[in-house]
């Protein structure tokens, strides 16, 4: 007969506490300052309309320095820009913007700096659509529309993963300029805690049941074999 050791229950409880504390949403691994500095130094940023590609880090830094302060550069990189005649482009993105904003709405384009899990950097463009009587929305290059600001985009987009990092204004649909800049994951991580807690409850019940069964079996044995 297998007996449940008296220390099994406390050991399982301790293990659960460790696992629950370790399985929360992942914190950003790169600060906003570090991510911006990576952009300034990197000579290979995909879709970099502001700094271009190639050359050396020293040349790139000198070029940026000649055009203003780091704050000026960050503002120019991340600020919303009014769309011109060719913005948004034809196709799904343009149709989604027209469907949301209509002819009387206003449209802006905003660059978001992305650091992929591989470490590569790129700029992606999101369109900010404003129209009377509705909260503003984001539209991505595939024509998907997101409400709920930055949180709504991070929760629902299929462009980025929770292993990607992005640098963007916290008020991502605001077009007035200024405001807090944040470095966050490109997608909200799946919270595994409900699954873990449910599984842990089952394990605890099994352990407790085994301990009770073993005790009852010992008692029966003692009664039969005094």
Coordinates of C-alpha atoms in Angstrom, one line a residue:
X1 CA 0.0 0.0 0.0
X2 CA 1.2 3.5 -0.9
X3 CA 1.0 5.9 2.0
X4 CA 0.8 9.7 1.7
X5 CA 3.7 11.3 3.5
X6 CA 2.7 13.9 6.1
X7 CA 4.9 16.5 4.4
X8 CA 3.2 16.2 1.0
X9 CA 0.5 18.7 1.6
X10 CA 2.8 21.6 2.8
X11 CA 5.2 20.8 0.0
X12 CA 2.4 21.1 -2.6
X13 CA 1.2 24.4 -1.1
X14 CA 4.7 25.8 -1.2
X15 CA 5.1 24.8 -4.9
X16 CA 1.8 26.4 -5.8
X17 CA 2.8 29.7 -4.2
X18 CA 6.0 29.7 -6.2
X19 CA 4.3 28.9 -9.5
X20 CA 1.5 31.4 -9.1
X21 CA 4.0 34.2 -8.3
X22 CA 6.0 33.2 -11.4
X23 CA 3.2 33.0 -13.9
X24 CA 1.9 36.6 -14.0
X25 CA 2.0 38.8 -17.0
X26 CA 5.6 39.3 -18.2
X27 CA 7.1 42.7 -17.4
X28 CA 8.8 44.6 -20.2
X29 CA 12.5 43.5 -20.6
X30 CA 13.6 46.8 -22.2
X31 CA 13.0 50.3 -20.8
X32 CA 11.7 53.1 -23.0
X33 CA 15.1 54.9 -22.7
X34 CA 17.0 51.7 -23.7
X35 CA 14.7 51.0 -26.6
X36 CA 15.0 54.6 -28.0
X37 CA 18.8 54.4 -27.6
X38 CA 18.8 51.2 -29.6
X39 CA 16.9 52.9 -32.4
X40 CA 19.3 55.9 -32.4
X41 CA 22.4 53.6 -32.7
X42 CA 21.0 50.9 -35.0
X43 CA 21.9 51.1 -38.7
X44 CA 19.3 48.4 -39.6
X45 CA 15.8 49.6 -38.7
X46 CA 13.2 48.2 -41.1
X47 CA 10.9 50.9 -42.7
X48 CA 12.9 53.7 -41.0
X49 CA 11.5 56.8 -42.8
X50 CA 13.3 59.1 -40.3
X51 CA 16.8 57.8 -40.2
X52 CA 17.2 55.6 -43.2
X53 CA 19.4 52.5 -43.2
X54 CA 23.1 51.8 -43.7
X55 CA 26.2 53.8 -42.7
X56 CA 27.7 53.6 -39.2
X57 CA 26.2 54.2 -35.8
X58 CA 28.5 57.2 -35.4
X59 CA 27.2 58.7 -38.6
X60 CA 23.6 58.0 -37.7
X61 CA 24.0 59.6 -34.2
X62 CA 25.7 62.7 -35.7
X63 CA 22.9 63.0 -38.2
X64 CA 20.3 62.9 -35.6
X65 CA 22.2 65.3 -33.3
X66 CA 22.4 67.9 -36.1
X67 CA 18.6 67.9 -36.4
X68 CA 17.7 68.6 -32.8
X69 CA 17.6 67.2 -29.3
X70 CA 16.8 63.6 -28.4
X71 CA 13.4 64.9 -27.2
X72 CA 12.8 66.5 -30.6
X73 CA 13.8 63.3 -32.3
X74 CA 11.5 61.1 -30.2
X75 CA 8.6 63.5 -30.7
X76 CA 9.1 63.6 -34.5
X77 CA 9.4 59.8 -34.6
X78 CA 6.2 59.0 -32.6
X79 CA 3.9 62.0 -33.2
X80 CA 0.8 61.5 -35.2
X81 CA 1.0 63.1 -38.7
X82 CA -2.0 64.2 -40.7
X83 CA -2.6 62.0 -43.7
X84 CA -1.9 63.5 -47.1
X85 CA -3.6 62.6 -50.4
X86 CA -2.0 59.1 -50.5
X87 CA -2.7 58.3 -46.8
X88 CA -4.0 55.8 -45.9
X89 CA -3.1 53.7 -49.0
X90 CA -5.7 52.0 -51.1
X91 CA -6.8 48.6 -50.0
X92 CA -8.0 47.2 -46.7
X93 CA -6.5 49.9 -44.5
X94 CA -8.0 52.7 -46.5
X95 CA -11.4 51.0 -46.6
X96 CA -11.4 50.4 -42.9
X97 CA -10.5 54.1 -42.2
X98 CA -13.3 55.3 -44.5
X99 CA -15.8 52.9 -43.0
X100 CA -15.0 54.2 -39.5
X101 CA -14.4 57.9 -40.0
X102 CA -16.6 58.6 -43.1
X103 CA -16.0 61.6 -45.3
X104 CA -16.2 64.1 -42.5
X105 CA -13.6 62.4 -40.2
X106 CA -9.9 63.1 -39.9
X107 CA -7.1 60.6 -40.3
X108 CA -3.5 60.6 -39.0
X109 CA -0.6 58.1 -39.3
X110 CA 1.6 57.2 -36.4
X111 CA 4.8 55.2 -36.3
X112 CA 5.4 52.6 -33.6
X113 CA 8.9 51.4 -32.9
X114 CA 9.0 47.6 -32.6
X115 CA 11.7 45.4 -31.2
X116 CA 11.1 41.8 -32.3
X117 CA 11.9 38.8 -30.1
X118 CA 14.9 38.2 -32.4
X119 CA 16.2 41.7 -31.5
X120 CA 15.6 43.3 -34.9
X121 CA 14.0 46.7 -35.0
X122 CA 11.3 48.1 -37.3
X123 CA 8.8 50.9 -37.6
X124 CA 5.2 49.9 -38.3
X125 CA 2.5 52.4 -39.3
X126 CA -0.9 52.6 -37.6
X127 CA -3.7 55.0 -38.7
X128 CA -5.6 57.0 -36.2
X129 CA -9.1 57.7 -37.2
X130 CA -11.2 60.5 -35.6
X131 CA -14.9 61.2 -36.3
X132 CA -17.6 63.1 -34.5
X133 CA -19.5 61.3 -31.8
X134 CA -17.2 58.3 -31.5
X135 CA -14.0 57.5 -29.6
X136 CA -11.0 57.4 -32.0
X137 CA -9.8 54.1 -33.3
X138 CA -6.6 52.6 -34.7
X139 CA -6.4 50.9 -38.0
X140 CA -3.5 48.7 -39.0
X141 CA -2.0 48.0 -42.4
X142 CA -4.2 44.9 -42.8
X143 CA -7.4 46.9 -42.3
X144 CA -8.2 45.7 -38.7
X145 CA -9.8 48.3 -36.5
X146 CA -9.1 48.6 -32.8
X147 CA -11.0 50.6 -30.2
X148 CA -9.9 51.0 -26.6
X149 CA -6.7 52.8 -27.1
X150 CA -3.3 51.1 -26.5
X151 CA -4.8 48.3 -24.4
X152 CA -7.4 47.5 -27.0
X153 CA -4.7 47.3 -29.7
X154 CA -2.3 45.1 -27.6
X155 CA -5.1 42.7 -26.7
X156 CA -6.5 42.2 -30.1
X157 CA -3.8 42.7 -32.8
X158 CA -2.3 39.9 -34.8
X159 CA 0.8 41.9 -35.9
X160 CA 2.8 41.5 -32.8
X161 CA 3.4 38.9 -30.0
X162 CA 3.8 39.2 -26.3
X163 CA 7.6 38.7 -26.9
X164 CA 7.8 41.8 -29.0
X165 CA 8.4 45.2 -27.4
X166 CA 7.0 48.5 -28.7
X167 CA 7.8 52.2 -28.0
X168 CA 4.7 54.4 -28.4
X169 CA 2.7 57.1 -26.7
X170 CA 0.6 55.8 -23.9
X171 CA -2.3 57.8 -25.4
X172 CA -1.9 56.1 -28.8
X173 CA -5.0 57.6 -30.4
X174 CA -4.2 61.2 -29.2
X175 CA -3.0 63.5 -32.0
X176 CA -2.3 66.6 -29.9
X177 CA 1.3 65.7 -29.2
X178 CA 3.2 65.4 -26.0
X179 CA 2.1 62.9 -23.4
X180 CA 3.8 59.9 -21.8
X181 CA 5.8 57.5 -23.9
X182 CA 5.9 53.8 -22.8
X183 CA 7.7 50.6 -23.7
X184 CA 5.4 47.7 -23.4
X185 CA 4.9 44.3 -24.9
X186 CA 3.3 44.3 -28.4
X187 CA 0.6 41.9 -27.2
X188 CA -0.9 41.2 -23.8
X189 CA 0.4 37.9 -22.5
X190 CA -2.0 35.1 -21.8
X191 CA -2.6 34.9 -18.0
X192 CA -2.1 31.3 -17.1
X193 CA -3.0 31.8 -13.4
X194 CA -6.6 30.7 -13.6
X195 CA -5.6 27.4 -15.3
X196 CA -2.7 26.9 -12.8
X197 CA -4.9 27.5 -9.8
X198 CA -7.6 25.2 -11.1
X199 CA -5.1 22.4 -11.7
X200 CA -3.5 23.0 -8.3
X201 CA -6.9 22.6 -6.6
X202 CA -7.3 19.2 -8.3
X203 CA -3.8 18.2 -7.2
X204 CA -4.5 19.3 -3.6
X205 CA -7.8 17.4 -3.5
X206 CA -6.0 14.2 -4.8
X207 CA -3.2 14.6 -2.2
X208 CA -5.7 15.2 0.6
X209 CA -7.8 12.3 -0.6
X210 CA -4.8 10.0 -0.7
X211 CA -3.8 11.0 2.9
X212 CA -7.3 10.4 4.2
X213 CA -7.6 7.0 2.4
X214 CA -4.2 5.9 3.7
X215 CA -5.2 6.9 7.3
X216 CA -8.5 5.0 7.0
X217 CA -6.7 1.9 5.6
X218 CA -4.2 1.9 8.5
X219 CA -7.1 2.2 11.0
X220 CA -8.9 -0.8 9.4
X221 CA -5.7 -2.8 9.5
X222 CA -5.3 -2.0 13.2
X223 CA -8.8 -3.2 13.9
X224 CA -8.3 -6.5 12.0
X225 CA -4.8 -7.2 13.3
X226 CA -4.6 -5.9 16.9

